[in-house]
């Protein structure tokens, strides 16, 4: 993980937040290549799950909502983590996470909230900060970020930054079903920021207080048999697996699906999985949450708002739809994509290169264009001309710093699939350029007039 964090800073993917003011713990800014990568992941997700499907539409709902939304959703009462204090050094920790490291997720899930501190002491779990074992009882710590709306800092004006993008979808269910004339089953997708006042953020961008999610709420008819929800549930599992492997390039050996047992699962959920990724240094960590949430959320909003969120089918039957939820963390997915792409390779005697083997569609820069020599205007002019022609079609970079070898290394580190070099043969012989492939490092000559088609085909 250290190498990834260092590359991210050095090459402009992710910078420590508020750095010039001494930083802000666990806050991160996405640099020029980071934002390209993040946007490309979100674009690929949107294309897969919205553009290419007939049964999913998009939404962009507000981050600050009426606070009643979060009362109805259960977040105000139940979105709590067990906070324990170490009596030795006074640092605060998430008791459940400390237990999970020792006894695993399933056993931890069976321990009641009020027993967490006692169990930590019983199992002699040491404080990660000072190494002592002296824990307080756990207290409930609500993860919602409170803010005040308006000019007066008054309890009446309290609002919350959204703790998940999902609730924006539920509260717009009626607007969407009325305006889009969608027949069940249909889904609503949303990408955007979510905020949680995490007790123990960390591991780079894995757990932060401000992060991005890509969520879908897929509405189905109330099932009469288990098969009626299992079928779409399992179809979604296949679609999610395909997205992670085919679109993001995450390998099967780094992914696993962990089913929640009854203790861990929310009372309203009939089945829940965490899709986990094997993150370097950190081990298996949740990348994606997948659940059948029944009709819980819509019913909660019906109860609290008084609004009619029922659906009427063509036969006039009126009912509250049920919901399957694939919930992706965008920033956490970005970390998995970085980890999967990171390679250190031997290239000749005592020589190595770092290369980010992103899927071409995800790479921040698709094509880099170089003149062989910086001080030969004829080469620079031709390279500039090619660069300007390609730029409207692909994210491109022009580079004439240092020698070509150094430029290749830099482009390898940001994962650019193709480098195009203009040399004397281009000018004097056959109007062809060298195209170098990032992964194989092989070089081929391509005619300038065929370059656009060649790259478009390779970058598909
Ligand atoms: N609507 C369901 C929901 O929000 P979740 O499991 O709490 O479920 C879904 O979150 C995904 O959001 C997680 O799998 C993870 O990828 C991402 N996520 C959650 N908390 C996060 C945090 N503090 N930092 C970064 N990503 C987070």
mmCIF file of C-alpha atoms and ligand atoms in Angstrom, residues 75 79 163-167 170 195-196 198 201 205-215 217 274-275 286-290 293 325 327-333, ligand 1:
data_model
loop_
_atom_site.group_PDB
_atom_site.id
_atom_site.type_symbol
_atom_site.label_atom_id
_atom_site.label_comp_id
_atom_site.label_asym_id
_atom_site.label_seq_id
_atom_site.Cartn_x
_atom_site.Cartn_y
_atom_site.Cartn_z
ATOM 1 C CA UNK A 75 -30.056 6.444 10.396
ATOM 2 C CA UNK A 79 -26.582 4.394 12.291
ATOM 3 C CA UNK A 163 -24.993 9.174 4.851
ATOM 4 C CA UNK A 164 -25.699 7.212 1.655
ATOM 5 C CA UNK A 165 -26.951 8.101 -1.809
ATOM 6 C CA UNK A 166 -29.701 5.462 -1.564
ATOM 7 C CA UNK A 167 -32.229 7.545 0.403
ATOM 8 C CA UNK A 170 -36.312 6.192 -2.253
ATOM 9 C CA UNK A 195 -20.571 11.509 4.391
ATOM 10 C CA UNK A 196 -19.996 9.500 7.563
ATOM 11 C CA UNK A 198 -16.214 7.497 10.909
ATOM 12 C CA UNK A 201 -11.067 6.359 9.128
ATOM 13 C CA UNK A 205 -8.845 6.289 0.720
ATOM 14 C CA UNK A 206 -10.337 2.980 1.945
ATOM 15 C CA UNK A 207 -12.313 4.519 4.813
ATOM 16 C CA UNK A 208 -12.835 8.275 4.733
ATOM 17 C CA UNK A 209 -15.441 10.634 6.158
ATOM 18 C CA UNK A 210 -16.270 12.023 2.731
ATOM 19 C CA UNK A 211 -16.462 9.467 -0.063
ATOM 20 C CA UNK A 212 -18.400 8.615 -3.191
ATOM 21 C CA UNK A 213 -20.918 5.896 -3.832
ATOM 22 C CA UNK A 214 -22.561 4.453 -6.953
ATOM 23 C CA UNK A 215 -25.863 2.923 -5.865
ATOM 24 C CA UNK A 217 -32.195 0.615 -6.025
ATOM 25 C CA UNK A 274 -20.361 -8.048 1.120
ATOM 26 C CA UNK A 275 -18.228 -8.264 -1.987
ATOM 27 C CA UNK A 286 -15.645 -4.602 1.792
ATOM 28 C CA UNK A 287 -15.776 -3.177 -1.701
ATOM 29 C CA UNK A 288 -19.463 -3.496 -2.378
ATOM 30 C CA UNK A 289 -22.657 -4.157 -0.405
ATOM 31 C CA UNK A 290 -25.440 -6.172 -1.995
ATOM 32 C CA UNK A 293 -34.024 -4.921 1.390
ATOM 33 C CA UNK A 325 -29.717 -2.857 -3.721
ATOM 34 C CA UNK A 327 -24.202 -0.510 -3.533
ATOM 35 C CA UNK A 328 -20.752 0.321 -4.925
ATOM 36 C CA UNK A 329 -18.190 2.570 -3.230
ATOM 37 C CA UNK A 330 -16.606 4.637 -6.012
ATOM 38 C CA UNK A 331 -13.556 5.860 -4.105
ATOM 39 C CA UNK A 332 -12.998 2.413 -2.598
ATOM 40 C CA UNK A 333 -13.319 0.868 -6.065
HETATM 41 N N1 LIG B 1 -26.992 1.952 0.872
HETATM 42 C C1 LIG B 1 -26.215 0.902 1.473
HETATM 43 C C2 LIG B 1 -24.923 1.335 1.960
HETATM 44 O O1 LIG B 1 -24.597 2.497 2.016
HETATM 45 P P1 LIG B 1 -22.698 0.389 2.974
HETATM 46 O O2 LIG B 1 -22.198 -1.026 3.005
HETATM 47 O O3 LIG B 1 -22.743 1.135 4.244
HETATM 48 O O4 LIG B 1 -24.138 0.288 2.318
HETATM 49 C C3 LIG B 1 -21.779 0.800 0.553
HETATM 50 O O5 LIG B 1 -21.853 1.207 1.909
HETATM 51 C C4 LIG B 1 -20.369 0.980 0.018
HETATM 52 O O6 LIG B 1 -19.932 2.324 0.229
HETATM 53 C C5 LIG B 1 -19.317 0.122 0.748
HETATM 54 O O7 LIG B 1 -19.273 -1.183 0.228
HETATM 55 C C6 LIG B 1 -18.053 0.900 0.453
HETATM 56 O O8 LIG B 1 -17.566 0.598 -0.833
HETATM 57 C C7 LIG B 1 -18.532 2.335 0.458
HETATM 58 N N2 LIG B 1 -18.228 2.989 1.760
HETATM 59 C C8 LIG B 1 -18.952 2.924 2.896
HETATM 60 N N3 LIG B 1 -18.372 3.639 3.879
HETATM 61 C C9 LIG B 1 -17.253 4.193 3.343
HETATM 62 C C10 LIG B 1 -16.217 5.044 3.850
HETATM 63 N N4 LIG B 1 -16.249 5.518 5.087
HETATM 64 N N5 LIG B 1 -15.202 5.388 3.023
HETATM 65 C C11 LIG B 1 -15.163 4.939 1.744
HETATM 66 N N6 LIG B 1 -16.119 4.143 1.209
HETATM 67 C C12 LIG B 1 -17.149 3.765 1.990
#
